[in-house]
Amino acid sequence: MAQSQSPSIMSMFNIPEKLNVSGNLSENWRTFDQNFKIYLVASGLDKSEDARKVAILLNVIGEDGIKIFNNFALTEDEKNNFENVMKKFQEYCEPKKNVLHSRFLFYTRKQEESEQFDSFLTDVKRLVKSCKFEAEDEAVRDRLVLGTNDLNTQKKIVIEGDADLDTVITKLRLAELGRQQAAEVQGKVKVDKVVDRRSNSKPVQNNMVLKCKWCGEQHERKLEMCPARGKLCTKCNRYNHYATVCRSRYVKVIADSSLQNQEDSDGEFYCGSVQKMIQGKLN
């Protein structure tokens, strides 16, 4: 007979929550069953006699669980058989399922476009529990490879051969992490380029700064800003431009003062008209 545990030692362990009979009873039972068995092992009560373990079960399962137990058609010996009692609870909470439907849900599960891989993995592992596959790990591996939204990694895994479940999980996780890191880097580079272009560009203004064809210098596109305005060209004897930018070739002219300071149609000014050509030819 197993030695009894003192109350002080027993209080060191968390007692499982009562069985919740509302909502998803099947899922609630799996949670309770796992927590209860962990509690038995942690406290050392798993070595107790069957009758005591059944009593501990009924003590923590709650009133709704006791009502379910009382409806079991069991003999006295069967009521004191711990494994038998646990099996009865499982059959009650997890009625026979449509395996074909469960496998349909499993086979058609695909990773959504924006779904994280770990979310997809968790759901696949949940769905496989109801499919009654003999080799669950292989089934999960196949669904992860065939259902992933990462077609590049999918192709590599298939080409490389029969990878096990852990290898497939690692490859798909690393591929997702790599894509996330690459997206962060690319996003940073794009932002830097936009900032750089903006910082190096000149603001667009109505009065743009251009190189003037009359003085050869850069200034705003305003007549009054041109230093050559009113100046006489020493090359052609015309006004309003410098000799350094003069376009006359082999020509000597007499300027008509009445035509000085005329402006062309685009808002710029030009030299006075040539009244008389003394010699030379215009090309």
PDB file of C-alpha atoms in Angstrom:
ATOM      1  CA  MET A   1       0.000   0.000   0.000  1.00  0.00           C
ATOM      2  CA  ALA A   2       1.280   3.423  -0.943  1.00  0.00           C
ATOM      3  CA  GLN A   3       2.209   5.756   1.870  1.00  0.00           C
ATOM      4  CA  SER A   4      -0.249   8.571   2.523  1.00  0.00           C
ATOM      5  CA  GLN A   5       0.726  12.118   1.724  1.00  0.00           C
ATOM      6  CA  SER A   6       0.635  14.792   4.423  1.00  0.00           C
ATOM      7  CA  PRO A   7      -1.781  17.730   3.915  1.00  0.00           C
ATOM      8  CA  SER A   8       1.147  20.183   3.733  1.00  0.00           C
ATOM      9  CA  ILE A   9       2.716  18.273   0.844  1.00  0.00           C
ATOM     10  CA  MET A  10      -0.630  17.895  -0.931  1.00  0.00           C
ATOM     11  CA  SER A  11      -1.181  21.651  -0.814  1.00  0.00           C
ATOM     12  CA  MET A  12       1.955  22.153  -2.918  1.00  0.00           C
ATOM     13  CA  PHE A  13       0.171  20.958  -6.059  1.00  0.00           C
ATOM     14  CA  ASN A  14      -2.563  22.632  -8.068  1.00  0.00           C
ATOM     15  CA  ILE A  15      -5.840  20.753  -7.910  1.00  0.00           C
ATOM     16  CA  PRO A  16      -7.437  20.480 -11.388  1.00  0.00           C
ATOM     17  CA  GLU A  17     -10.481  22.592 -12.207  1.00  0.00           C
ATOM     18  CA  LYS A  18     -13.857  20.847 -12.186  1.00  0.00           C
ATOM     19  CA  LEU A  19     -15.084  19.241 -15.382  1.00  0.00           C
ATOM     20  CA  ASN A  20     -17.002  21.820 -17.419  1.00  0.00           C
ATOM     21  CA  VAL A  21     -19.986  20.029 -18.981  1.00  0.00           C
ATOM     22  CA  SER A  22     -21.139  23.056 -21.024  1.00  0.00           C
ATOM     23  CA  GLY A  23     -19.745  24.058 -24.383  1.00  0.00           C
ATOM     24  CA  ASN A  24     -17.375  21.645 -26.130  1.00  0.00           C
ATOM     25  CA  LEU A  25     -17.625  18.673 -23.770  1.00  0.00           C
ATOM     26  CA  SER A  26     -15.128  16.615 -25.756  1.00  0.00           C
ATOM     27  CA  GLU A  27     -12.443  19.294 -25.546  1.00  0.00           C
ATOM     28  CA  ASN A  28     -13.283  20.033 -21.896  1.00  0.00           C
ATOM     29  CA  TRP A  29     -12.842  16.373 -20.992  1.00  0.00           C
ATOM     30  CA  ARG A  30      -9.458  16.133 -22.737  1.00  0.00           C
ATOM     31  CA  THR A  31      -8.273  19.153 -20.771  1.00  0.00           C
ATOM     32  CA  PHE A  32      -9.567  17.783 -17.463  1.00  0.00           C
ATOM     33  CA  ASP A  33      -8.161  14.297 -18.149  1.00  0.00           C
ATOM     34  CA  GLN A  34      -4.687  15.677 -18.858  1.00  0.00           C
ATOM     35  CA  ASN A  35      -4.644  17.988 -15.836  1.00  0.00           C
ATOM     36  CA  PHE A  36      -5.958  15.272 -13.509  1.00  0.00           C
ATOM     37  CA  LYS A  37      -3.321  12.729 -14.561  1.00  0.00           C
ATOM     38  CA  ILE A  38      -0.571  15.356 -14.166  1.00  0.00           C
ATOM     39  CA  TYR A  39      -1.877  16.058 -10.665  1.00  0.00           C
ATOM     40  CA  LEU A  40      -1.823  12.362  -9.736  1.00  0.00           C
ATOM     41  CA  VAL A  41       1.778  11.930 -10.874  1.00  0.00           C
ATOM     42  CA  ALA A  42       3.040  15.202  -9.334  1.00  0.00           C
ATOM     43  CA  SER A  43       1.472  14.414  -5.972  1.00  0.00           C
ATOM     44  CA  GLY A  44       2.488  10.742  -6.013  1.00  0.00           C
ATOM     45  CA  LEU A  45      -1.148   9.629  -5.887  1.00  0.00           C
ATOM     46  CA  ASP A  46      -0.799   7.715  -9.145  1.00  0.00           C
ATOM     47  CA  LYS A  47       0.621   4.853  -7.031  1.00  0.00           C
ATOM     48  CA  SER A  48      -2.508   4.676  -4.906  1.00  0.00           C
ATOM     49  CA  GLU A  49      -5.025   1.825  -5.052  1.00  0.00           C
ATOM     50  CA  ASP A  50      -7.725   2.057  -7.713  1.00  0.00           C
ATOM     51  CA  ALA A  51     -10.514   2.681  -5.210  1.00  0.00           C
ATOM     52  CA  ARG A  52      -8.659   5.673  -3.806  1.00  0.00           C
ATOM     53  CA  LYS A  53      -7.884   7.107  -7.247  1.00  0.00           C
ATOM     54  CA  VAL A  54     -11.559   6.834  -8.176  1.00  0.00           C
ATOM     55  CA  ALA A  55     -12.449   8.659  -4.952  1.00  0.00           C
ATOM     56  CA  ILE A  56      -9.896  11.411  -5.739  1.00  0.00           C
ATOM     57  CA  LEU A  57     -11.350  11.699  -9.253  1.00  0.00           C
ATOM     58  CA  LEU A  58     -14.890  12.133  -7.949  1.00  0.00           C
ATOM     59  CA  ASN A  59     -13.650  14.575  -5.331  1.00  0.00           C
ATOM     60  CA  VAL A  60     -12.236  16.998  -7.909  1.00  0.00           C
ATOM     61  CA  ILE A  61     -14.490  16.413 -10.932  1.00  0.00           C
ATOM     62  CA  GLY A  62     -17.411  18.414  -9.507  1.00  0.00           C
ATOM     63  CA  GLU A  63     -21.115  17.793  -8.973  1.00  0.00           C
ATOM     64  CA  ASP A  64     -21.933  17.547 -12.680  1.00  0.00           C
ATOM     65  CA  GLY A  65     -19.246  14.902 -13.079  1.00  0.00           C
ATOM     66  CA  ILE A  66     -20.628  12.904 -10.145  1.00  0.00           C
ATOM     67  CA  LYS A  67     -24.103  12.959 -11.738  1.00  0.00           C
ATOM     68  CA  ILE A  68     -22.621  11.547 -14.928  1.00  0.00           C
ATOM     69  CA  PHE A  69     -20.802   8.868 -12.907  1.00  0.00           C
ATOM     70  CA  ASN A  70     -24.017   7.849 -11.124  1.00  0.00           C
ATOM     71  CA  ASN A  71     -25.676   7.164 -14.494  1.00  0.00           C
ATOM     72  CA  PHE A  72     -23.015   4.661 -15.521  1.00  0.00           C
ATOM     73  CA  ALA A  73     -24.256   1.059 -15.494  1.00  0.00           C
ATOM     74  CA  LEU A  74     -21.401  -0.328 -13.395  1.00  0.00           C
ATOM     75  CA  THR A  75     -21.034  -3.064 -10.833  1.00  0.00           C
ATOM     76  CA  GLU A  76     -19.350  -2.298  -7.525  1.00  0.00           C
ATOM     77  CA  ASP A  77     -16.127  -3.847  -8.732  1.00  0.00           C
ATOM     78  CA  GLU A  78     -16.254  -1.805 -11.937  1.00  0.00           C
ATOM     79  CA  LYS A  79     -16.876   1.392  -9.961  1.00  0.00           C
ATOM     80  CA  ASN A  80     -13.614   0.781  -8.093  1.00  0.00           C
ATOM     81  CA  ASN A  81     -11.616   0.112 -11.258  1.00  0.00           C
ATOM     82  CA  PHE A  82      -9.916   3.399 -12.067  1.00  0.00           C
ATOM     83  CA  GLU A  83      -9.124   2.651 -15.735  1.00  0.00           C
ATOM     84  CA  ASN A  84     -12.655   1.434 -16.326  1.00  0.00           C
ATOM     85  CA  VAL A  85     -14.179   4.570 -14.790  1.00  0.00           C
ATOM     86  CA  MET A  86     -11.915   6.847 -16.854  1.00  0.00           C
ATOM     87  CA  LYS A  87     -12.886   4.962 -20.013  1.00  0.00           C
ATOM     88  CA  LYS A  88     -16.585   5.432 -19.238  1.00  0.00           C
ATOM     89  CA  PHE A  89     -16.116   9.169 -18.803  1.00  0.00           C
ATOM     90  CA  GLN A  90     -14.236   9.344 -22.097  1.00  0.00           C
ATOM     91  CA  GLU A  91     -16.974   7.453 -23.950  1.00  0.00           C
ATOM     92  CA  TYR A  92     -19.601   9.757 -22.467  1.00  0.00           C
ATOM     93  CA  CYS A  93     -17.733  12.988 -23.224  1.00  0.00           C
ATOM     94  CA  GLU A  94     -16.348  11.921 -26.588  1.00  0.00           C
ATOM     95  CA  PRO A  95     -19.095  10.081 -28.481  1.00  0.00           C
ATOM     96  CA  LYS A  96     -18.201   8.258 -31.680  1.00  0.00           C
ATOM     97  CA  LYS A  97     -17.288  10.752 -34.375  1.00  0.00           C
ATOM     98  CA  ASN A  98     -17.634  10.732 -38.124  1.00  0.00           C
ATOM     99  CA  VAL A  99     -14.053   9.893 -39.046  1.00  0.00           C
ATOM    100  CA  LEU A 100     -14.628  10.564 -42.737  1.00  0.00           C
ATOM    101  CA  HIS A 101     -15.857  14.088 -41.992  1.00  0.00           C
ATOM    102  CA  SER A 102     -12.930  14.687 -39.647  1.00  0.00           C
ATOM    103  CA  ARG A 103     -10.483  13.637 -42.346  1.00  0.00           C
ATOM    104  CA  PHE A 104     -12.248  15.852 -44.867  1.00  0.00           C
ATOM    105  CA  LEU A 105     -11.659  18.861 -42.602  1.00  0.00           C
ATOM    106  CA  PHE A 106      -8.043  17.778 -42.132  1.00  0.00           C
ATOM    107  CA  TYR A 107      -7.273  17.219 -45.834  1.00  0.00           C
ATOM    108  CA  THR A 108      -8.864  20.500 -46.920  1.00  0.00           C
ATOM    109  CA  ARG A 109      -7.089  22.633 -44.321  1.00  0.00           C
ATOM    110  CA  LYS A 110      -4.761  25.092 -46.032  1.00  0.00           C
ATOM    111  CA  GLN A 111      -2.701  27.958 -44.706  1.00  0.00           C
ATOM    112  CA  GLU A 112      -4.407  31.270 -45.409  1.00  0.00           C
ATOM    113  CA  GLU A 113      -2.466  33.933 -47.293  1.00  0.00           C
ATOM    114  CA  SER A 114      -1.782  36.119 -44.225  1.00  0.00           C
ATOM    115  CA  GLU A 115      -1.886  33.320 -41.613  1.00  0.00           C
ATOM    116  CA  GLN A 116       1.183  32.747 -39.458  1.00  0.00           C
ATOM    117  CA  PHE A 117       2.776  29.302 -39.770  1.00  0.00           C
ATOM    118  CA  ASP A 118       2.465  28.482 -36.062  1.00  0.00           C
ATOM    119  CA  SER A 119      -1.281  29.150 -36.193  1.00  0.00           C
ATOM    120  CA  PHE A 120      -1.589  26.810 -39.157  1.00  0.00           C
ATOM    121  CA  LEU A 121       0.501  24.150 -37.383  1.00  0.00           C
ATOM    122  CA  THR A 122      -1.594  24.302 -34.198  1.00  0.00           C
ATOM    123  CA  ASP A 123      -4.846  23.868 -36.091  1.00  0.00           C
ATOM    124  CA  VAL A 124      -3.526  20.950 -38.149  1.00  0.00           C
ATOM    125  CA  LYS A 125      -2.427  19.173 -34.959  1.00  0.00           C
ATOM    126  CA  ARG A 126      -5.881  19.757 -33.492  1.00  0.00           C
ATOM    127  CA  LEU A 127      -7.697  18.386 -36.526  1.00  0.00           C
ATOM    128  CA  VAL A 128      -5.575  15.253 -36.757  1.00  0.00           C
ATOM    129  CA  LYS A 129      -6.717  14.073 -33.309  1.00  0.00           C
ATOM    130  CA  SER A 130     -10.161  13.147 -34.647  1.00  0.00           C
ATOM    131  CA  CYS A 131      -8.917  11.390 -37.788  1.00  0.00           C
ATOM    132  CA  LYS A 132      -7.688   8.182 -36.144  1.00  0.00           C
ATOM    133  CA  PHE A 133      -4.595   7.917 -38.336  1.00  0.00           C
ATOM    134  CA  GLU A 134      -2.145   5.184 -37.429  1.00  0.00           C
ATOM    135  CA  ALA A 135       0.789   7.522 -38.128  1.00  0.00           C
ATOM    136  CA  GLU A 136      -0.279  11.001 -36.979  1.00  0.00           C
ATOM    137  CA  ASP A 137       3.151  12.604 -37.430  1.00  0.00           C
ATOM    138  CA  GLU A 138       3.309  11.613 -41.091  1.00  0.00           C
ATOM    139  CA  ALA A 139      -0.218  12.894 -41.680  1.00  0.00           C
ATOM    140  CA  VAL A 140       0.612  16.246 -40.040  1.00  0.00           C
ATOM    141  CA  ARG A 141       3.839  16.489 -42.055  1.00  0.00           C
ATOM    142  CA  ASP A 142       1.999  15.865 -45.328  1.00  0.00           C
ATOM    143  CA  ARG A 143      -0.711  18.424 -44.553  1.00  0.00           C
ATOM    144  CA  LEU A 144       1.880  21.069 -43.624  1.00  0.00           C
ATOM    145  CA  VAL A 145       3.800  20.569 -46.862  1.00  0.00           C
ATOM    146  CA  LEU A 146       0.752  20.307 -49.112  1.00  0.00           C
ATOM    147  CA  GLY A 147      -1.203  23.062 -47.370  1.00  0.00           C
ATOM    148  CA  THR A 148       1.504  25.694 -46.885  1.00  0.00           C
ATOM    149  CA  ASN A 149       1.215  29.021 -48.708  1.00  0.00           C
ATOM    150  CA  ASP A 150       5.010  29.099 -49.147  1.00  0.00           C
ATOM    151  CA  LEU A 151       5.275  27.450 -52.574  1.00  0.00           C
ATOM    152  CA  ASN A 152       9.039  27.953 -52.877  1.00  0.00           C
ATOM    153  CA  THR A 153       9.814  26.125 -49.638  1.00  0.00           C
ATOM    154  CA  GLN A 154       7.191  23.511 -50.485  1.00  0.00           C
ATOM    155  CA  LYS A 155       9.001  22.756 -53.746  1.00  0.00           C
ATOM    156  CA  LYS A 156      12.374  22.467 -52.000  1.00  0.00           C
ATOM    157  CA  ILE A 157      11.036  20.061 -49.356  1.00  0.00           C
ATOM    158  CA  VAL A 158       9.444  17.817 -51.987  1.00  0.00           C
ATOM    159  CA  ILE A 159      12.618  17.752 -54.100  1.00  0.00           C
ATOM    160  CA  GLU A 160      14.860  16.980 -51.122  1.00  0.00           C
ATOM    161  CA  GLY A 161      12.845  13.860 -50.270  1.00  0.00           C
ATOM    162  CA  ASP A 162      11.103  12.334 -47.270  1.00  0.00           C
ATOM    163  CA  ALA A 163      11.809  14.814 -44.482  1.00  0.00           C
ATOM    164  CA  ASP A 164      10.415  14.043 -41.039  1.00  0.00           C
ATOM    165  CA  LEU A 165       7.891  16.232 -39.235  1.00  0.00           C
ATOM    166  CA  ASP A 166      10.447  18.182 -37.169  1.00  0.00           C
ATOM    167  CA  THR A 167      12.515  18.983 -40.270  1.00  0.00           C
ATOM    168  CA  VAL A 168       9.470  20.226 -42.168  1.00  0.00           C
ATOM    169  CA  ILE A 169       8.396  22.425 -39.243  1.00  0.00           C
ATOM    170  CA  THR A 170      11.901  23.894 -38.948  1.00  0.00           C
ATOM    171  CA  LYS A 171      12.187  24.651 -42.677  1.00  0.00           C
ATOM    172  CA  LEU A 172       8.788  26.328 -42.897  1.00  0.00           C
ATOM    173  CA  ARG A 173       9.415  28.387 -39.750  1.00  0.00           C
ATOM    174  CA  LEU A 174      12.843  29.555 -40.938  1.00  0.00           C
ATOM    175  CA  ALA A 175      11.458  30.434 -44.364  1.00  0.00           C
ATOM    176  CA  GLU A 176       8.716  32.545 -42.786  1.00  0.00           C
ATOM    177  CA  LEU A 177      11.218  34.254 -40.495  1.00  0.00           C
ATOM    178  CA  GLY A 178      13.485  34.981 -43.467  1.00  0.00           C
ATOM    179  CA  ARG A 179      10.641  36.579 -45.404  1.00  0.00           C
ATOM    180  CA  GLN A 180       9.700  38.743 -42.436  1.00  0.00           C
ATOM    181  CA  GLN A 181      13.285  39.933 -41.955  1.00  0.00           C
ATOM    182  CA  ALA A 182      13.703  40.616 -45.687  1.00  0.00           C
ATOM    183  CA  ALA A 183      10.480  42.648 -45.707  1.00  0.00           C
ATOM    184  CA  GLU A 184      11.730  44.726 -42.776  1.00  0.00           C
ATOM    185  CA  VAL A 185      15.053  45.417 -44.512  1.00  0.00           C
ATOM    186  CA  GLN A 186      13.409  46.290 -47.834  1.00  0.00           C
ATOM    187  CA  GLY A 187      10.941  48.573 -46.077  1.00  0.00           C
ATOM    188  CA  LYS A 188      13.812  50.400 -44.350  1.00  0.00           C
ATOM    189  CA  VAL A 189      15.718  50.824 -47.636  1.00  0.00           C
ATOM    190  CA  LYS A 190      12.645  52.232 -49.401  1.00  0.00           C
ATOM    191  CA  VAL A 191      12.074  54.737 -46.597  1.00  0.00           C
ATOM    192  CA  ASP A 192      15.732  55.825 -46.689  1.00  0.00           C
ATOM    193  CA  LYS A 193      15.610  56.329 -50.463  1.00  0.00           C
ATOM    194  CA  VAL A 194      12.472  58.442 -50.253  1.00  0.00           C
ATOM    195  CA  VAL A 195      13.979  60.593 -47.493  1.00  0.00           C
ATOM    196  CA  ASP A 196      17.220  60.938 -49.443  1.00  0.00           C
ATOM    197  CA  ARG A 197      15.455  62.034 -52.621  1.00  0.00           C
ATOM    198  CA  ARG A 198      13.425  64.580 -50.713  1.00  0.00           C
ATOM    199  CA  SER A 199      16.448  65.968 -48.887  1.00  0.00           C
ATOM    200  CA  ASN A 200      18.484  66.367 -52.099  1.00  0.00           C
ATOM    201  CA  SER A 201      15.756  67.775 -54.298  1.00  0.00           C
ATOM    202  CA  LYS A 202      15.180  71.501 -54.762  1.00  0.00           C
ATOM    203  CA  PRO A 203      11.731  72.808 -53.917  1.00  0.00           C
ATOM    204  CA  VAL A 204       9.570  73.566 -56.924  1.00  0.00           C
ATOM    205  CA  GLN A 205       8.834  77.284 -57.078  1.00  0.00           C
ATOM    206  CA  ASN A 206       7.172  79.565 -59.564  1.00  0.00           C
ATOM    207  CA  ASN A 207      10.444  81.464 -59.975  1.00  0.00           C
ATOM    208  CA  MET A 208      12.793  78.588 -60.813  1.00  0.00           C
ATOM    209  CA  VAL A 209      16.563  79.046 -60.587  1.00  0.00           C
ATOM    210  CA  LEU A 210      17.963  78.545 -64.113  1.00  0.00           C
ATOM    211  CA  LYS A 211      21.090  79.359 -66.044  1.00  0.00           C
ATOM    212  CA  CYS A 212      20.423  82.602 -67.931  1.00  0.00           C
ATOM    213  CA  LYS A 213      21.316  82.630 -71.636  1.00  0.00           C
ATOM    214  CA  TRP A 214      21.901  86.408 -71.570  1.00  0.00           C
ATOM    215  CA  CYS A 215      24.404  86.626 -68.702  1.00  0.00           C
ATOM    216  CA  GLY A 216      25.526  83.002 -68.346  1.00  0.00           C
ATOM    217  CA  GLU A 217      24.830  82.993 -64.602  1.00  0.00           C
ATOM    218  CA  GLN A 218      22.150  81.293 -62.505  1.00  0.00           C
ATOM    219  CA  HIS A 219      19.356  83.419 -61.055  1.00  0.00           C
ATOM    220  CA  GLU A 220      15.598  83.499 -60.758  1.00  0.00           C
ATOM    221  CA  ARG A 221      13.622  83.778 -63.978  1.00  0.00           C
ATOM    222  CA  LYS A 222      12.999  87.495 -63.590  1.00  0.00           C
ATOM    223  CA  LEU A 223      14.188  90.239 -65.936  1.00  0.00           C
ATOM    224  CA  GLU A 224      15.201  92.511 -63.114  1.00  0.00           C
ATOM    225  CA  MET A 225      17.416  89.783 -61.655  1.00  0.00           C
ATOM    226  CA  CYS A 226      19.644  89.541 -64.768  1.00  0.00           C
ATOM    227  CA  PRO A 227      22.904  91.544 -64.342  1.00  0.00           C
ATOM    228  CA  ALA A 228      23.220  91.880 -68.133  1.00  0.00           C
ATOM    229  CA  ARG A 229      20.048  93.915 -68.388  1.00  0.00           C
ATOM    230  CA  GLY A 230      20.914  97.320 -69.955  1.00  0.00           C
ATOM    231  CA  LYS A 231      24.548  96.283 -70.603  1.00  0.00           C
ATOM    232  CA  LEU A 232      26.173  96.663 -74.069  1.00  0.00           C
ATOM    233  CA  CYS A 233      27.758  93.615 -75.656  1.00  0.00           C
ATOM    234  CA  THR A 234      31.306  94.449 -76.767  1.00  0.00           C
ATOM    235  CA  LYS A 235      31.129  91.849 -79.513  1.00  0.00           C
ATOM    236  CA  CYS A 236      27.998  92.773 -81.426  1.00  0.00           C
ATOM    237  CA  ASN A 237      27.188  96.189 -79.939  1.00  0.00           C
ATOM    238  CA  ARG A 238      23.757  95.008 -78.841  1.00  0.00           C
ATOM    239  CA  TYR A 239      22.257  95.535 -75.414  1.00  0.00           C
ATOM    240  CA  ASN A 240      21.035  93.253 -72.664  1.00  0.00           C
ATOM    241  CA  HIS A 241      23.638  90.478 -72.844  1.00  0.00           C
ATOM    242  CA  TYR A 242      27.325  89.851 -72.248  1.00  0.00           C
ATOM    243  CA  ALA A 243      29.895  89.121 -74.914  1.00  0.00           C
ATOM    244  CA  THR A 244      30.671  85.760 -73.266  1.00  0.00           C
ATOM    245  CA  VAL A 245      27.254  84.461 -74.300  1.00  0.00           C
ATOM    246  CA  CYS A 246      26.894  86.431 -77.518  1.00  0.00           C
ATOM    247  CA  ARG A 247      25.637  84.341 -80.438  1.00  0.00           C
ATOM    248  CA  SER A 248      26.674  86.693 -83.267  1.00  0.00           C
ATOM    249  CA  ARG A 249      29.175  85.313 -85.821  1.00  0.00           C
ATOM    250  CA  TYR A 250      31.257  87.460 -88.228  1.00  0.00           C
ATOM    251  CA  VAL A 251      28.741  90.299 -88.043  1.00  0.00           C
ATOM    252  CA  LYS A 252      29.056  93.994 -87.326  1.00  0.00           C
ATOM    253  CA  VAL A 253      25.844  95.826 -86.740  1.00  0.00           C
ATOM    254  CA  ILE A 254      24.417  99.226 -85.976  1.00  0.00           C
ATOM    255  CA  ALA A 255      21.859  98.999 -83.208  1.00  0.00           C
ATOM    256  CA  ASP A 256      18.634 100.989 -83.341  1.00  0.00           C
ATOM    257  CA  SER A 257      18.172 102.503 -79.865  1.00  0.00           C
ATOM    258  CA  SER A 258      14.424 102.574 -80.324  1.00  0.00           C
ATOM    259  CA  LEU A 259      14.355  98.746 -80.351  1.00  0.00           C
ATOM    260  CA  GLN A 260      16.387  98.275 -77.204  1.00  0.00           C
ATOM    261  CA  ASN A 261      15.020  96.349 -74.237  1.00  0.00           C
ATOM    262  CA  GLN A 262      12.334  94.511 -76.208  1.00  0.00           C
ATOM    263  CA  GLU A 263      11.044  91.282 -74.681  1.00  0.00           C
ATOM    264  CA  ASP A 264      10.098  88.066 -76.440  1.00  0.00           C
ATOM    265  CA  SER A 265       6.880  86.128 -76.010  1.00  0.00           C
ATOM    266  CA  ASP A 266       8.125  83.754 -73.333  1.00  0.00           C
ATOM    267  CA  GLY A 267       8.905  86.509 -70.880  1.00  0.00           C
ATOM    268  CA  GLU A 268      12.649  86.729 -71.653  1.00  0.00           C
ATOM    269  CA  PHE A 269      14.324  89.680 -73.349  1.00  0.00           C
ATOM    270  CA  TYR A 270      16.470  89.780 -76.501  1.00  0.00           C
ATOM    271  CA  CYS A 271      18.900  92.140 -78.163  1.00  0.00           C
ATOM    272  CA  GLY A 272      17.856  95.094 -80.282  1.00  0.00           C
ATOM    273  CA  SER A 273      17.139  94.326 -83.929  1.00  0.00           C
ATOM    274  CA  VAL A 274      19.898  94.718 -86.468  1.00  0.00           C
ATOM    275  CA  GLN A 275      19.098  97.693 -88.662  1.00  0.00           C
ATOM    276  CA  LYS A 276      21.833  97.475 -91.211  1.00  0.00           C
ATOM    277  CA  MET A 277      24.327  94.783 -92.073  1.00  0.00           C
ATOM    278  CA  ILE A 278      27.607  96.262 -93.169  1.00  0.00           C
ATOM    279  CA  GLN A 279      29.457  93.088 -93.993  1.00  0.00           C
ATOM    280  CA  GLY A 280      29.519  89.413 -93.339  1.00  0.00           C
ATOM    281  CA  LYS A 281      26.977  86.715 -93.808  1.00  0.00           C
ATOM    282  CA  LEU A 282      24.661  84.936 -91.464  1.00  0.00           C
ATOM    283  CA  ASN A 283      24.936  81.198 -91.541  1.00  0.00           C
TER     284      ASN A 283
END
